[in-house]
Tab-separated table of C-alpha atoms in Angstrom:
chain	number	residue	atom	x	y	z
A	1	MET	CA	-32.878	-27.827	-20.017
A	2	ASP	CA	-33.393	-24.485	-18.311
A	3	ARG	CA	-29.947	-23.446	-17.057
A	4	THR	CA	-31.324	-20.714	-14.842
A	5	SER	CA	-33.043	-23.279	-12.630
A	6	ASN	CA	-29.687	-24.574	-11.398
A	7	GLN	CA	-28.375	-21.145	-10.383
A	8	PRO	CA	-27.897	-20.528	-6.643
A	9	ALA	CA	-30.351	-18.370	-4.784
A	10	ALA	CA	-27.799	-15.548	-4.449
A	11	VAL	CA	-27.978	-14.899	-8.202
A	12	ALA	CA	-31.546	-13.667	-7.764
A	13	ALA	CA	-30.094	-10.606	-6.023
A	14	ILE	CA	-28.332	-9.485	-9.205
A	15	ARG	CA	-29.899	-6.254	-10.457
A	16	VAL	CA	-31.038	-5.963	-14.037
A	17	ASP	CA	-32.861	-2.607	-13.971
A	18	LEU	CA	-29.853	-0.307	-14.264
A	19	SER	CA	-31.203	3.159	-15.004
A	20	ALA	CA	-27.930	5.054	-15.091
A	21	ILE	CA	-25.163	6.283	-17.356
A	22	PHE	CA	-22.028	4.200	-16.870
A	23	ILE	CA	-18.729	6.011	-17.393
A	24	SER	CA	-15.107	4.937	-17.190
A	25	LEU	CA	-12.102	7.257	-17.013
A	26	GLU	CA	-8.713	6.427	-18.518
A	27	LEU	CA	-6.420	8.987	-16.912
A	28	SER	CA	-3.078	10.208	-18.233
A	29	LYS	CA	-1.027	13.372	-17.861
A	30	SER	CA	-1.997	14.841	-21.227
A	31	SER	CA	-5.621	13.729	-21.679
A	32	TRP	CA	-8.500	11.890	-20.058
A	33	LEU	CA	-10.485	9.391	-22.128
A	34	VAL	CA	-14.175	9.205	-21.165
A	35	THR	CA	-16.009	6.032	-22.229
A	36	ALA	CA	-19.766	6.058	-21.616
A	37	LEU	CA	-22.764	3.785	-22.132
A	38	SER	CA	-26.124	5.550	-21.858
A	39	PRO	CA	-29.644	4.061	-21.617
A	40	GLY	CA	-31.310	3.656	-24.967
A	41	SER	CA	-27.983	3.291	-26.760
A	42	ALA	CA	-26.289	0.004	-27.595
A	43	LYS	CA	-23.005	1.670	-28.476
A	44	MET	CA	-20.331	3.059	-26.209
A	45	THR	CA	-19.239	6.608	-26.875
A	46	ARG	CA	-15.789	8.061	-26.298
A	47	HIS	CA	-14.798	11.607	-25.477
A	48	SER	CA	-11.443	13.195	-24.710
A	49	VAL	CA	-10.829	16.062	-22.300
A	50	PRO	CA	-7.523	17.708	-21.340
A	51	GLY	CA	-5.761	16.034	-18.453
A	52	GLY	CA	-6.409	17.733	-15.117
A	53	ASP	CA	-9.291	19.871	-16.459
A	54	LEU	CA	-12.108	19.047	-14.039
A	55	PRO	CA	-14.566	21.681	-15.392
A	56	ALA	CA	-14.184	20.218	-18.890
A	57	LEU	CA	-14.861	16.739	-17.479
A	58	LEU	CA	-18.025	17.912	-15.728
A	59	HIS	CA	-19.129	19.673	-18.919
A	60	CYS	CA	-18.674	16.379	-20.788
A	61	PHE	CA	-20.808	14.623	-18.165
A	62	SER	CA	-23.531	17.258	-18.550
A	63	GLY	CA	-23.540	16.687	-22.309
A	64	LEU	CA	-24.015	12.957	-21.805
A	65	GLN	CA	-26.938	13.578	-19.453
A	66	ASP	CA	-28.555	16.038	-21.856
A	67	LYS	CA	-28.344	13.580	-24.767
A	68	ALA	CA	-29.821	10.760	-22.676
A	69	HIS	CA	-32.591	13.086	-21.454
A	70	ALA	CA	-33.453	14.120	-25.028
A	71	ARG	CA	-33.560	10.490	-26.125
A	72	GLU	CA	-35.352	8.897	-23.161
A	73	GLY	CA	-37.081	11.843	-21.521
A	74	LYS	CA	-35.456	11.182	-18.153
A	75	LEU	CA	-32.494	12.602	-16.278
A	76	TYR	CA	-30.256	9.655	-15.433
A	77	PRO	CA	-27.617	9.613	-12.682
A	78	LEU	CA	-23.964	9.008	-13.490
A	79	ILE	CA	-21.896	6.091	-12.191
A	80	VAL	CA	-18.194	6.676	-12.792
A	81	VAL	CA	-15.225	4.366	-12.310
A	82	GLN	CA	-11.484	4.929	-12.529
A	83	GLU	CA	-8.422	2.859	-11.766
A	84	ALA	CA	-6.334	3.600	-8.687
A	85	GLY	CA	-3.139	5.205	-9.875
A	86	LEU	CA	-0.975	8.307	-10.035
A	87	ASP	CA	-3.829	10.813	-9.674
A	88	GLY	CA	-4.708	9.498	-6.242
A	89	PHE	CA	-8.231	10.135	-4.982
A	90	TRP	CA	-8.772	13.840	-5.629
A	91	ILE	CA	-10.851	13.218	-8.774
A	92	HIS	CA	-12.993	10.710	-6.885
A	93	ARG	CA	-13.625	13.170	-4.063
A	94	ALA	CA	-14.436	15.973	-6.507
A	95	LEU	CA	-16.944	13.801	-8.358
A	96	GLU	CA	-18.535	12.564	-5.138
A	97	ALA	CA	-19.180	16.184	-4.177
A	98	GLU	CA	-21.269	16.695	-7.325
A	99	LYS	CA	-24.983	15.959	-7.522
A	100	ASN	CA	-26.218	12.792	-9.283
A	101	ILE	CA	-22.670	11.395	-9.601
A	102	THR	CA	-21.519	8.197	-7.902
A	103	SER	CA	-17.795	7.559	-8.172
A	104	HIS	CA	-15.811	4.359	-7.646
A	105	VAL	CA	-12.104	3.533	-7.662
A	106	VAL	CA	-11.216	0.019	-8.797
A	107	ASP	CA	-8.099	-2.052	-8.224
A	108	ALA	CA	-6.731	-2.536	-11.740
A	109	ALA	CA	-5.173	-5.888	-10.853
A	110	SER	CA	-8.587	-7.336	-9.963
A	111	ILE	CA	-10.080	-6.874	-13.441
A	112	SER	CA	-10.202	-10.002	-15.602
A	113	VAL	CA	-8.355	-9.704	-18.919
A	114	PRO	CA	-7.620	-12.206	-21.725
A	115	ARG	CA	-4.689	-14.490	-20.916
A	116	ARG	CA	-3.203	-14.531	-24.411
A	117	SER	CA	0.528	-14.065	-24.570
A	118	ARG	CA	0.059	-11.100	-26.912
A	119	ARG	CA	-3.243	-9.503	-26.040
A	120	ALA	CA	-4.263	-6.166	-27.494
A	121	LYS	CA	-4.210	-3.280	-25.016
A	122	THR	CA	-5.258	0.278	-25.828
A	123	ASP	CA	-7.012	3.041	-23.911
A	124	ARG	CA	-10.128	2.351	-25.949
A	125	ILE	CA	-10.167	-1.350	-25.045
A	126	ASP	CA	-9.397	-0.598	-21.400
A	127	GLY	CA	-12.183	1.978	-21.242
A	128	GLU	CA	-14.756	-0.446	-22.609
A	129	THR	CA	-13.550	-3.162	-20.240
A	130	LEU	CA	-13.943	-0.806	-17.290
A	131	VAL	CA	-17.510	0.057	-18.319
A	132	ARG	CA	-18.492	-3.611	-18.608
A	133	THR	CA	-16.822	-4.386	-15.284
A	134	LEU	CA	-18.606	-1.493	-13.599
A	135	MET	CA	-21.987	-2.629	-14.914
A	136	ALA	CA	-21.373	-6.175	-13.687
A	137	TRP	CA	-20.339	-4.889	-10.263
A	138	VAL	CA	-23.430	-2.664	-9.961
A	139	ARG	CA	-25.626	-5.616	-10.977
A	140	GLY	CA	-24.229	-7.489	-8.012
A	141	GLU	CA	-22.194	-10.147	-9.786
A	142	PRO	CA	-19.816	-11.723	-7.230
A	143	ARG	CA	-16.023	-11.437	-7.489
A	144	VAL	CA	-16.136	-9.386	-10.670
A	145	CYS	CA	-13.612	-6.856	-9.317
A	146	SER	CA	-12.348	-5.239	-6.129
A	147	MET	CA	-13.304	-1.653	-5.414
A	148	VAL	CA	-10.854	0.421	-3.403
A	149	ARG	CA	-12.004	1.797	-0.081
A	150	VAL	CA	-10.981	5.416	-0.391
A	151	PRO	CA	-9.459	6.656	2.889
A	152	ALA	CA	-10.459	9.889	4.520
A	153	VAL	CA	-8.310	12.925	3.859
A	154	GLU	CA	-7.008	12.854	7.434
A	155	ASP	CA	-6.066	9.179	7.255
A	156	GLU	CA	-4.350	9.629	3.906
A	157	ASP	CA	-2.393	12.604	5.198
A	158	ARG	CA	-1.393	10.834	8.425
A	159	ARG	CA	0.331	7.965	6.654
A	160	ARG	CA	2.602	10.348	4.759
A	161	ILE	CA	4.695	10.652	7.920
A	162	SER	CA	5.737	6.999	7.994
A	163	ARG	CA	6.224	6.873	4.224
A	164	GLU	CA	8.421	9.966	4.198
A	165	CYS	CA	10.448	8.596	7.096
A	166	ARG	CA	11.017	5.331	5.206
A	167	THR	CA	12.099	7.252	2.100
A	168	LEU	CA	14.543	9.397	4.053
A	169	ILE	CA	16.035	6.378	5.803
A	170	ASP	CA	16.593	4.694	2.431
A	171	GLU	CA	18.261	7.840	1.110
A	172	ARG	CA	20.501	7.984	4.195
A	173	THR	CA	21.506	4.382	3.585
A	174	CYS	CA	22.381	5.182	-0.044
A	175	HIS	CA	24.593	8.124	0.955
A	176	THR	CA	26.259	6.102	3.693
A	177	ASN	CA	27.040	3.234	1.330
A	178	ARG	CA	28.337	5.646	-1.316
A	179	ILE	CA	30.743	7.242	1.166
A	180	LYS	CA	31.991	3.843	2.315
A	181	GLY	CA	32.404	2.721	-1.292
A	182	LEU	CA	34.463	5.789	-2.231
A	183	LEU	CA	36.755	5.285	0.748
A	184	PHE	CA	37.010	1.567	0.093
A	185	SER	CA	38.552	2.384	-3.301
A	186	ILE	CA	41.580	3.939	-1.551
A	187	GLY	CA	41.894	1.228	1.088
A	188	VAL	CA	39.920	2.811	3.977
A	189	ARG	CA	37.600	0.244	5.534
A	190	ASP	CA	36.716	1.408	9.046
A	191	TYR	CA	35.137	4.830	8.404
A	192	ARG	CA	31.619	5.364	9.811
A	193	PRO	CA	29.800	8.365	8.283
A	194	LEU	CA	27.031	8.438	10.928
A	195	ARG	CA	29.358	9.087	13.857
A	196	ARG	CA	29.490	12.570	15.343
A	197	ASP	CA	33.222	12.915	14.729
A	198	CYS	CA	32.979	11.850	11.071
A	199	ARG	CA	34.341	15.167	9.733
A	200	GLU	CA	37.305	15.227	12.118
A	201	ARG	CA	37.989	11.625	11.224
A	202	LEU	CA	37.885	12.513	7.535
A	203	GLU	CA	40.711	15.034	7.972
A	204	GLU	CA	42.917	12.341	9.481
A	205	LEU	CA	42.339	9.677	6.847
A	206	ARG	CA	45.158	8.471	4.622
A	207	THR	CA	45.217	5.987	1.796
A	208	GLU	CA	46.372	2.424	2.355
A	209	ASP	CA	49.920	3.313	1.321
A	210	GLY	CA	50.063	6.360	3.649
A	211	GLN	CA	49.462	9.058	1.032
A	212	PRO	CA	47.130	12.044	1.581
A	213	MET	CA	43.607	11.712	0.292
A	214	PRO	CA	43.149	13.020	-3.298
A	215	PRO	CA	41.655	16.555	-3.179
A	216	HIS	CA	38.710	15.920	-5.518
A	217	LEU	CA	37.755	12.781	-3.653
A	218	LYS	CA	37.903	14.653	-0.362
A	219	ALA	CA	35.743	17.461	-1.753
A	220	ARG	CA	33.143	14.966	-2.925
A	221	LEU	CA	33.118	13.240	0.448
A	222	VAL	CA	32.521	16.593	2.161
A	223	ARG	CA	29.538	17.236	-0.099
A	224	GLU	CA	28.217	13.751	0.596
A	225	LEU	CA	28.489	14.433	4.329
A	226	ASP	CA	26.570	17.697	3.832
A	227	ARG	CA	23.758	15.790	2.124
A	228	LEU	CA	23.867	13.200	4.886
A	229	ASP	CA	23.528	15.910	7.555
A	230	LEU	CA	20.544	17.414	5.733
A	231	ILE	CA	18.785	14.052	5.520
A	232	SER	CA	19.498	13.361	9.204
A	233	ASP	CA	17.945	16.702	10.175
A	234	GLN	CA	14.875	15.918	8.071
A	235	ILE	CA	14.544	12.503	9.702
A	236	GLU	CA	14.589	14.128	13.133
A	237	ALA	CA	11.905	16.606	12.023
A	238	VAL	CA	9.654	13.832	10.690
A	239	GLU	CA	10.121	11.770	13.830
A	240	SER	CA	9.184	14.799	15.927
A	241	GLU	CA	5.940	15.134	13.950
A	242	ARG	CA	5.268	11.438	14.494
A	243	ASP	CA	5.887	11.629	18.241
A	244	ALA	CA	3.664	14.695	18.556
A	245	LEU	CA	0.890	12.883	16.678
A	246	ILE	CA	1.115	9.897	19.020
A	247	ALA	CA	1.284	12.131	22.093
A	248	ASP	CA	-1.918	13.922	21.071
A	249	ALA	CA	-3.798	10.642	20.544
A	250	SER	CA	-6.132	9.327	23.216
A	251	GLU	CA	-5.299	6.379	25.448
A	252	THR	CA	-7.671	4.123	23.500
A	253	ALA	CA	-6.295	5.108	20.086
A	254	PRO	CA	-4.704	2.194	18.158
A	255	GLN	CA	-1.263	3.841	17.943
A	256	THR	CA	-1.235	4.442	21.695
A	257	MET	CA	-2.279	0.889	22.545
A	258	LEU	CA	0.233	-0.641	20.132
A	259	GLY	CA	3.037	1.594	21.376
A	260	ALA	CA	2.408	0.349	24.916
A	261	LEU	CA	3.396	-3.213	23.954
A	262	ARG	CA	6.976	-4.244	24.591
A	263	GLY	CA	8.886	-4.628	21.322
A	264	ILE	CA	6.728	-2.202	19.307
A	265	GLY	CA	8.163	1.299	19.166
A	266	PRO	CA	6.529	4.528	17.957
A	267	GLU	CA	7.589	3.998	14.334
A	268	PHE	CA	6.053	0.532	14.049
A	269	ALA	CA	2.954	1.664	15.927
A	270	ASN	CA	2.505	4.538	13.493
A	271	VAL	CA	3.093	2.321	10.432
A	272	LEU	CA	0.654	-0.369	11.568
A	273	THR	CA	-2.007	2.215	12.374
A	274	SER	CA	-1.656	4.454	9.328
A	275	GLU	CA	-1.167	1.659	6.787
A	276	GLY	CA	-3.722	-0.876	7.940
A	277	LEU	CA	-5.512	-0.596	11.256
A	278	PHE	CA	-7.222	2.699	10.401
A	279	ARG	CA	-9.514	0.679	8.117
A	280	SER	CA	-12.542	-1.292	9.207
A	281	PHE	CA	-12.374	-5.049	8.628
A	282	GLU	CA	-15.136	-7.574	9.096
A	283	ASN	CA	-13.001	-10.618	9.896
A	284	ARG	CA	-9.432	-11.848	10.225
A	285	ARG	CA	-9.291	-13.057	6.623
A	286	GLN	CA	-9.763	-9.527	5.361
A	287	VAL	CA	-6.985	-8.315	7.659
A	288	ALA	CA	-4.514	-10.900	6.359
A	289	ALA	CA	-5.568	-10.349	2.750
A	290	TYR	CA	-5.079	-6.582	2.998
A	291	ALA	CA	-1.479	-7.133	4.122
A	292	GLY	CA	-0.846	-9.703	1.376
A	293	LEU	CA	-0.329	-12.444	3.957
A	294	ALA	CA	-3.239	-14.605	2.830
A	295	ALA	CA	-2.626	-18.076	1.387
A	296	SER	CA	-2.741	-18.611	-2.377
A	297	PRO	CA	-3.511	-22.276	-3.173
A	298	TRP	CA	-3.159	-23.821	-6.627
A	299	GLN	CA	-5.724	-26.560	-7.182
A	300	SER	CA	-6.641	-28.150	-10.501
A	301	GLY	CA	-7.689	-31.771	-10.770
A	302	THR	CA	-5.135	-33.858	-8.922
A	303	ILE	CA	-2.801	-30.873	-8.476
A	304	ASP	CA	-3.031	-29.372	-5.022
A	305	ARG	CA	-0.162	-27.258	-3.757
A	306	GLU	CA	0.375	-24.077	-1.812
A	307	GLN	CA	2.085	-21.125	-3.517
A	308	GLY	CA	2.769	-19.170	-0.351
A	309	VAL	CA	1.365	-15.779	0.578
A	310	SER	CA	-0.306	-13.785	-2.161
A	311	LYS	CA	1.724	-10.544	-1.696
A	312	ALA	CA	-1.267	-8.770	-3.238
A	313	GLY	CA	-1.850	-6.359	-0.363
A	314	ASN	CA	-0.128	-3.374	1.185
A	315	PRO	CA	3.642	-3.966	0.865
A	316	ARG	CA	4.546	-1.467	3.596
A	317	LEU	CA	2.265	-3.156	6.093
A	318	ARG	CA	3.541	-6.602	5.120
A	319	THR	CA	7.203	-5.562	5.490
A	320	ALA	CA	6.535	-3.959	8.856
A	321	MET	CA	4.752	-7.069	10.128
A	322	ILE	CA	7.674	-9.330	9.200
A	323	GLN	CA	10.001	-7.058	11.178
A	324	VAL	CA	7.578	-6.868	14.105
A	325	ALA	CA	7.320	-10.668	14.131
A	326	TRP	CA	11.086	-11.023	14.651
A	327	LEU	CA	11.001	-8.382	17.386
A	328	TRP	CA	8.044	-10.142	18.985
A	329	LEU	CA	10.105	-13.304	19.432
A	330	ARG	CA	12.815	-11.285	21.148
A	331	TYR	CA	10.767	-9.052	23.446
A	332	GLN	CA	7.660	-11.210	23.974
A	333	PRO	CA	9.095	-14.745	24.336
A	334	ASP	CA	6.439	-15.897	26.838
A	335	THR	CA	3.415	-15.202	24.643
A	336	ALA	CA	1.381	-18.007	23.097
A	337	LEU	CA	2.350	-16.834	19.600
A	338	ALA	CA	6.068	-17.009	20.364
A	339	ARG	CA	5.686	-20.474	21.879
A	340	TRP	CA	3.748	-21.589	18.790
A	341	PHE	CA	6.598	-20.406	16.566
A	342	HIS	CA	9.316	-22.199	18.540
A	343	GLU	CA	7.258	-25.397	18.694
A	344	ARG	CA	6.699	-25.378	14.955
A	345	VAL	CA	10.379	-24.778	14.212
A	346	ARG	CA	11.387	-27.461	16.700
A	347	CYS	CA	9.151	-30.009	14.971
A	348	ASN	CA	10.990	-29.248	11.711
A	349	ASP	CA	14.412	-29.715	13.342
A	350	GLY	CA	15.129	-25.987	13.173
A	351	ARG	CA	14.321	-25.642	9.473
A	352	GLY	CA	11.727	-23.422	7.868
A	353	LYS	CA	12.169	-20.342	10.040
A	354	LYS	CA	11.441	-17.974	7.143
A	355	VAL	CA	8.189	-19.751	6.360
A	356	ALA	CA	7.216	-19.884	10.017
A	357	ILE	CA	7.952	-16.185	10.585
A	358	VAL	CA	5.515	-15.271	7.792
A	359	ALA	CA	2.850	-17.421	9.437
A	360	LEU	CA	3.649	-15.745	12.758
A	361	ALA	CA	3.357	-12.309	11.120
A	362	ARG	CA	-0.120	-13.203	9.871
A	363	LYS	CA	-1.261	-14.463	13.275
A	364	LEU	CA	0.323	-11.498	15.020
A	365	LEU	CA	-1.354	-8.985	12.694
A	366	VAL	CA	-4.758	-10.486	13.463
A	367	ALA	CA	-3.981	-10.438	17.186
A	368	LEU	CA	-2.839	-6.807	17.074
A	369	TRP	CA	-5.951	-5.862	15.094
A	370	LYS	CA	-8.205	-7.444	17.723
A	371	TYR	CA	-6.187	-5.804	20.507
A	372	ALA	CA	-6.146	-2.301	18.999
A	373	THR	CA	-9.759	-2.204	17.791
A	374	ARG	CA	-11.644	-4.467	20.195
A	375	GLY	CA	-9.420	-4.544	23.262
A	376	VAL	CA	-8.827	-8.325	23.101
A	377	VAL	CA	-5.727	-8.959	25.204
A	378	ILE	CA	-2.946	-10.958	23.554
A	379	GLU	CA	-2.195	-14.029	25.667
A	380	GLY	CA	1.037	-13.548	27.598
A	381	ALA	CA	1.829	-10.093	26.137
A	382	VAL	CA	3.760	-7.703	28.358
A	383	LEU	CA	3.352	-3.941	28.329
A	384	SER	CA	6.377	-1.695	28.300
A	385	ARG	CA	4.443	0.960	30.201
A	386	ALA	CA	1.114	1.247	31.967
């Protein structure tokens, strides 16, 4: 029986005339491994260039083109793929600026690999797998991998504000907890390092038995407070940059429209815009999937169960949406989404709030996306300002 006769019509769109040189890059700090498959050759070739040496990489590409031209009499374009990782997108942008080079960045987690408990993994095997995956993707095979949509330089730079602010806040929390832990060891329980009079209060502290504070412990606490003051100043500077960015945005910009909603402050508006809503999505499923809030069913034969959200998207956007969902219940109680949440929890006799809040976060993200990009008003939402 001819198996091709039972294939769906969409398979006919798969390309088979691939006149190009396919190249994969395995990037590391010390060296870059180039794996290539050229027309007229049934064997993949491997080349190594020093890590970070872009001219050497382009020279290697020119050598591959020259060999293919000498063998086939034609100058073939280059199609390059690399995994998203530590090097960011600067190599991709540099290659895209060159002539006859098409560059792609692939999500490494989307590439199919053997499911053996002890599978072999080397740079050579990974390079060959990337080349085969790239060829299948260019042919048009569905669901073979997920290519990363590289953000613009401005969008990538804008989201550094919210990420730096989150890092500084975590560092402030670490210093605060360390100070409280050191004082707890001598019996002091009510000291608050973030108060303005924290240094004056430190001079008055005594141990639980009324003795003066040990000198080395006091000196360390002073240094911890100095670090805490530095981090607090940096947080204020980053927040000033964020506020200036929002103030310069137009009235129809997503961060401005989100910041006008009651319960969403400038930090959440900046996070939602810079981490997710700056992208273009075709439908609500793509929005939920990008945040990792899409469902992940497990179906096999008679087994049919739900595993919860996939958590395969942007973790910063997903965390922010969970927090915004709780704030939405507090500051927007009359909206249709808030009423849906309370009705669902009431039907479960008050149980399952954590599951319901994730579902609310998914619905709310889709609603905010429609509101910020298309102007679709959220039912019952109240603005904090005109």
